[in-house]
Amino acid sequence: MTGLEMPVALFLLANLLVALLVAAHGPTAADRMLVALLFGTTGVGILVLLARAGGRGALVDVALVIALLAAITGIAFARRAWHDKEHPDA
C-alpha cells in the first residue's frame, strides 16, 4: 500500500460528481447511458482502491458485480437502440 489509494479514490469520486451534473443536462438518452457506464467503471475503480487501502477483499467482489451489471446494461441499451432503428413503428 503506497498511501495514494485514498487520494485517487477521492479524485474519482469528484469525477463522479461532475458526471452527475452532465447526466442531469444530457440532451439524449445515449449521453445519459454513457454517464451511467462511467458511474459503473469509476465505481469499480473506487471500490478496488478502497479494498486495497482497507484490506477488505469483499469490496473487490462487489466491484466485480458492478462491472458485470454495467456491461449487461450497456449491451441491453445498445440492443434496444439497434432494435428501435430497425423497427421504428414497433
Short mmCIF file of N, CA and C in Angstrom, two decimals:
data_model
loop_
_atom_site.label_atom_id
_atom_site.label_comp_id
_atom_site.label_asym_id
_atom_site.label_seq_id
_atom_site.Cartn_x
_atom_site.Cartn_y
_atom_site.Cartn_z
N MET A 1 0.85 -1.17 0.00
CA MET A 1 0.00 0.00 0.00
C MET A 1 0.90 1.23 0.00
N THR A 2 0.68 2.11 -0.96
CA THR A 2 1.54 3.28 -1.11
C THR A 2 0.97 4.53 -0.44
N GLY A 3 -0.26 4.51 -0.05
CA GLY A 3 -0.87 5.69 0.55
C GLY A 3 -1.56 6.58 -0.47
N LEU A 4 -1.47 6.23 -1.74
CA LEU A 4 -2.12 7.01 -2.78
C LEU A 4 -3.54 6.54 -3.08
N GLU A 5 -3.95 5.44 -2.47
CA GLU A 5 -5.25 4.88 -2.79
C GLU A 5 -6.39 5.83 -2.44
N MET A 6 -6.35 6.40 -1.24
CA MET A 6 -7.44 7.28 -0.81
C MET A 6 -7.50 8.58 -1.62
N PRO A 7 -6.38 9.28 -1.88
CA PRO A 7 -6.48 10.48 -2.72
C PRO A 7 -6.99 10.18 -4.13
N VAL A 8 -6.57 9.07 -4.70
CA VAL A 8 -7.05 8.72 -6.03
C VAL A 8 -8.53 8.38 -5.99
N ALA A 9 -8.97 7.69 -4.94
CA ALA A 9 -10.40 7.38 -4.80
C ALA A 9 -11.22 8.66 -4.65
N LEU A 10 -10.71 9.63 -3.92
CA LEU A 10 -11.42 10.91 -3.79
C LEU A 10 -11.46 11.66 -5.12
N PHE A 11 -10.38 11.59 -5.89
CA PHE A 11 -10.36 12.21 -7.21
C PHE A 11 -11.41 11.57 -8.12
N LEU A 12 -11.51 10.24 -8.08
CA LEU A 12 -12.51 9.55 -8.89
C LEU A 12 -13.92 9.91 -8.43
N LEU A 13 -14.11 10.08 -7.14
CA LEU A 13 -15.40 10.49 -6.62
C LEU A 13 -15.77 11.89 -7.10
N ALA A 14 -14.79 12.79 -7.17
CA ALA A 14 -15.04 14.13 -7.71
C ALA A 14 -15.44 14.04 -9.18
N ASN A 15 -14.83 13.13 -9.93
CA ASN A 15 -15.21 12.94 -11.32
C ASN A 15 -16.66 12.47 -11.43
N LEU A 16 -17.08 11.63 -10.49
CA LEU A 16 -18.47 11.17 -10.50
C LEU A 16 -19.44 12.32 -10.24
N LEU A 17 -19.05 13.25 -9.39
CA LEU A 17 -19.92 14.40 -9.14
C LEU A 17 -20.08 15.26 -10.39
N VAL A 18 -19.00 15.44 -11.12
CA VAL A 18 -19.08 16.19 -12.39
C VAL A 18 -19.94 15.42 -13.38
N ALA A 19 -19.80 14.11 -13.43
CA ALA A 19 -20.61 13.30 -14.34
C ALA A 19 -22.08 13.38 -13.98
N LEU A 20 -22.39 13.52 -12.70
CA LEU A 20 -23.78 13.66 -12.28
C LEU A 20 -24.39 14.94 -12.85
N LEU A 21 -23.62 16.01 -12.86
CA LEU A 21 -24.10 17.26 -13.46
C LEU A 21 -24.32 17.09 -14.96
N VAL A 22 -23.43 16.39 -15.63
CA VAL A 22 -23.59 16.15 -17.06
C VAL A 22 -24.82 15.29 -17.31
N ALA A 23 -25.05 14.31 -16.47
CA ALA A 23 -26.21 13.43 -16.64
C ALA A 23 -27.51 14.19 -16.48
N ALA A 24 -27.52 15.16 -15.61
CA ALA A 24 -28.73 15.94 -15.40
C ALA A 24 -29.08 16.79 -16.63
N HIS A 25 -28.06 17.15 -17.41
CA HIS A 25 -28.29 18.02 -18.56
C HIS A 25 -28.04 17.32 -19.88
N GLY A 26 -27.91 16.00 -19.86
CA GLY A 26 -27.63 15.25 -21.09
C GLY A 26 -28.79 15.37 -22.07
N PRO A 27 -28.49 15.77 -23.31
CA PRO A 27 -29.58 16.00 -24.26
C PRO A 27 -30.22 14.73 -24.80
N THR A 28 -29.49 13.63 -24.83
CA THR A 28 -30.06 12.41 -25.40
C THR A 28 -29.92 11.25 -24.42
N ALA A 29 -30.66 10.21 -24.72
CA ALA A 29 -30.58 9.00 -23.89
C ALA A 29 -29.19 8.37 -23.97
N ALA A 30 -28.55 8.48 -25.12
CA ALA A 30 -27.20 7.91 -25.27
C ALA A 30 -26.21 8.63 -24.37
N ASP A 31 -26.34 9.95 -24.23
CA ASP A 31 -25.46 10.70 -23.33
C ASP A 31 -25.64 10.24 -21.89
N ARG A 32 -26.89 10.07 -21.50
CA ARG A 32 -27.15 9.62 -20.14
C ARG A 32 -26.67 8.19 -19.92
N MET A 33 -26.75 7.36 -20.95
CA MET A 33 -26.25 5.99 -20.83
C MET A 33 -24.74 5.97 -20.69
N LEU A 34 -24.05 6.83 -21.41
CA LEU A 34 -22.59 6.90 -21.28
C LEU A 34 -22.19 7.34 -19.87
N VAL A 35 -22.96 8.25 -19.29
CA VAL A 35 -22.67 8.67 -17.92
C VAL A 35 -22.93 7.52 -16.95
N ALA A 36 -23.97 6.73 -17.21
CA ALA A 36 -24.23 5.57 -16.35
C ALA A 36 -23.09 4.56 -16.44
N LEU A 37 -22.55 4.36 -17.64
CA LEU A 37 -21.41 3.46 -17.78
C LEU A 37 -20.18 4.03 -17.08
N LEU A 38 -20.03 5.35 -17.13
CA LEU A 38 -18.93 5.99 -16.41
C LEU A 38 -19.08 5.76 -14.91
N PHE A 39 -20.31 5.86 -14.40
CA PHE A 39 -20.55 5.58 -12.99
C PHE A 39 -20.13 4.15 -12.66
N GLY A 40 -20.46 3.21 -13.52
CA GLY A 40 -20.11 1.82 -13.26
C GLY A 40 -18.61 1.60 -13.22
N THR A 41 -17.90 2.08 -14.22
CA THR A 41 -16.46 1.84 -14.27
C THR A 41 -15.72 2.61 -13.19
N THR A 42 -16.13 3.84 -12.94
CA THR A 42 -15.47 4.62 -11.90
C THR A 42 -15.79 4.05 -10.52
N GLY A 43 -17.01 3.59 -10.35
CA GLY A 43 -17.37 2.94 -9.09
C GLY A 43 -16.54 1.69 -8.83
N VAL A 44 -16.27 0.94 -9.88
CA VAL A 44 -15.41 -0.24 -9.75
C VAL A 44 -14.01 0.19 -9.32
N GLY A 45 -13.49 1.23 -9.95
CA GLY A 45 -12.16 1.72 -9.58
C GLY A 45 -12.09 2.17 -8.13
N ILE A 46 -13.11 2.89 -7.70
CA ILE A 46 -13.15 3.37 -6.32
C ILE A 46 -13.20 2.19 -5.34
N LEU A 47 -14.04 1.21 -5.64
CA LEU A 47 -14.16 0.06 -4.74
C LEU A 47 -12.87 -0.75 -4.67
N VAL A 48 -12.19 -0.90 -5.80
CA VAL A 48 -10.92 -1.64 -5.78
C VAL A 48 -9.88 -0.88 -4.98
N LEU A 49 -9.84 0.44 -5.14
CA LEU A 49 -8.89 1.24 -4.36
C LEU A 49 -9.19 1.17 -2.87
N LEU A 50 -10.48 1.25 -2.52
CA LEU A 50 -10.85 1.15 -1.10
C LEU A 50 -10.54 -0.24 -0.54
N ALA A 51 -10.74 -1.27 -1.36
CA ALA A 51 -10.41 -2.63 -0.92
C ALA A 51 -8.92 -2.76 -0.65
N ARG A 52 -8.12 -2.17 -1.50
CA ARG A 52 -6.67 -2.24 -1.32
C ARG A 52 -6.23 -1.41 -0.12
N ALA A 53 -6.82 -0.23 0.05
CA ALA A 53 -6.43 0.64 1.16
C ALA A 53 -6.87 0.07 2.51
N GLY A 54 -8.06 -0.52 2.53
CA GLY A 54 -8.59 -1.01 3.80
C GLY A 54 -8.39 -2.49 4.05
N GLY A 55 -7.86 -3.20 3.07
CA GLY A 55 -7.64 -4.63 3.25
C GLY A 55 -8.93 -5.44 3.30
N ARG A 56 -9.94 -4.99 2.59
CA ARG A 56 -11.23 -5.70 2.60
C ARG A 56 -11.47 -6.31 1.22
N GLY A 57 -11.24 -7.59 1.14
CA GLY A 57 -11.38 -8.30 -0.13
C GLY A 57 -12.80 -8.38 -0.64
N ALA A 58 -13.77 -8.25 0.25
CA ALA A 58 -15.17 -8.33 -0.17
C ALA A 58 -15.54 -7.18 -1.10
N LEU A 59 -14.87 -6.05 -0.98
CA LEU A 59 -15.16 -4.92 -1.87
C LEU A 59 -14.78 -5.23 -3.31
N VAL A 60 -13.79 -6.08 -3.50
CA VAL A 60 -13.42 -6.49 -4.86
C VAL A 60 -14.55 -7.32 -5.47
N ASP A 61 -15.19 -8.16 -4.67
CA ASP A 61 -16.32 -8.94 -5.16
C ASP A 61 -17.47 -8.02 -5.57
N VAL A 62 -17.75 -7.01 -4.76
CA VAL A 62 -18.79 -6.04 -5.09
C VAL A 62 -18.42 -5.30 -6.38
N ALA A 63 -17.16 -4.95 -6.54
CA ALA A 63 -16.71 -4.26 -7.74
C ALA A 63 -16.91 -5.13 -8.98
N LEU A 64 -16.64 -6.42 -8.86
CA LEU A 64 -16.85 -7.32 -9.99
C LEU A 64 -18.32 -7.42 -10.37
N VAL A 65 -19.20 -7.44 -9.39
CA VAL A 65 -20.64 -7.48 -9.67
C VAL A 65 -21.07 -6.20 -10.37
N ILE A 66 -20.59 -5.06 -9.91
CA ILE A 66 -20.94 -3.79 -10.54
C ILE A 66 -20.42 -3.75 -11.97
N ALA A 67 -19.21 -4.24 -12.20
CA ALA A 67 -18.66 -4.27 -13.56
C ALA A 67 -19.51 -5.14 -14.48
N LEU A 68 -19.95 -6.28 -13.97
CA LEU A 68 -20.80 -7.16 -14.76
C LEU A 68 -22.14 -6.50 -15.07
N LEU A 69 -22.75 -5.87 -14.08
CA LEU A 69 -24.02 -5.19 -14.31
C LEU A 69 -23.89 -4.03 -15.28
N ALA A 70 -22.79 -3.29 -15.21
CA ALA A 70 -22.57 -2.18 -16.14
C ALA A 70 -22.44 -2.70 -17.57
N ALA A 71 -21.73 -3.79 -17.75
CA ALA A 71 -21.58 -4.37 -19.09
C ALA A 71 -22.92 -4.85 -19.63
N ILE A 72 -23.70 -5.52 -18.81
CA ILE A 72 -25.00 -6.02 -19.24
C ILE A 72 -25.93 -4.86 -19.57
N THR A 73 -25.89 -3.81 -18.78
CA THR A 73 -26.73 -2.64 -19.03
C THR A 73 -26.36 -1.99 -20.36
N GLY A 74 -25.07 -1.85 -20.62
CA GLY A 74 -24.63 -1.26 -21.89
C GLY A 74 -25.07 -2.09 -23.08
N ILE A 75 -24.97 -3.41 -22.97
CA ILE A 75 -25.39 -4.29 -24.06
C ILE A 75 -26.89 -4.19 -24.27
N ALA A 76 -27.66 -4.18 -23.19
CA ALA A 76 -29.11 -4.08 -23.31
C ALA A 76 -29.52 -2.76 -23.95
N PHE A 77 -28.86 -1.67 -23.58
CA PHE A 77 -29.18 -0.38 -24.18
C PHE A 77 -28.86 -0.38 -25.67
N ALA A 78 -27.71 -0.93 -26.04
CA ALA A 78 -27.32 -0.96 -27.45
C ALA A 78 -28.28 -1.83 -28.27
N ARG A 79 -28.67 -2.96 -27.71
CA ARG A 79 -29.61 -3.83 -28.44
C ARG A 79 -30.96 -3.15 -28.61
N ARG A 80 -31.41 -2.46 -27.59
CA ARG A 80 -32.70 -1.77 -27.70
C ARG A 80 -32.62 -0.64 -28.71
N ALA A 81 -31.54 0.12 -28.69
CA ALA A 81 -31.38 1.22 -29.65
C ALA A 81 -31.30 0.67 -31.07
N TRP A 82 -30.60 -0.45 -31.24
CA TRP A 82 -30.47 -1.06 -32.56
C TRP A 82 -31.84 -1.56 -33.03
N HIS A 83 -32.60 -2.17 -32.13
CA HIS A 83 -33.93 -2.69 -32.48
C HIS A 83 -34.86 -1.55 -32.85
N ASP A 84 -34.80 -0.43 -32.14
CA ASP A 84 -35.67 0.71 -32.44
C ASP A 84 -35.35 1.31 -33.80
N LYS A 85 -34.08 1.27 -34.24
CA LYS A 85 -33.72 1.79 -35.56
C LYS A 85 -34.23 0.87 -36.67
N GLU A 86 -34.21 -0.45 -36.42
CA GLU A 86 -34.67 -1.39 -37.44
C GLU A 86 -36.18 -1.42 -37.55
N HIS A 87 -36.87 -1.21 -36.43
CA HIS A 87 -38.33 -1.28 -36.39
C HIS A 87 -38.88 -0.01 -35.75
N PRO A 88 -38.89 1.11 -36.47
CA PRO A 88 -39.34 2.36 -35.84
C PRO A 88 -40.82 2.38 -35.51
N ASP A 89 -41.63 1.55 -36.16
CA ASP A 89 -43.07 1.55 -35.88
C ASP A 89 -43.45 0.59 -34.77
N ALA A 90 -42.53 -0.22 -34.29
CA ALA A 90 -42.85 -1.21 -33.24
C ALA A 90 -42.84 -0.59 -31.88
#
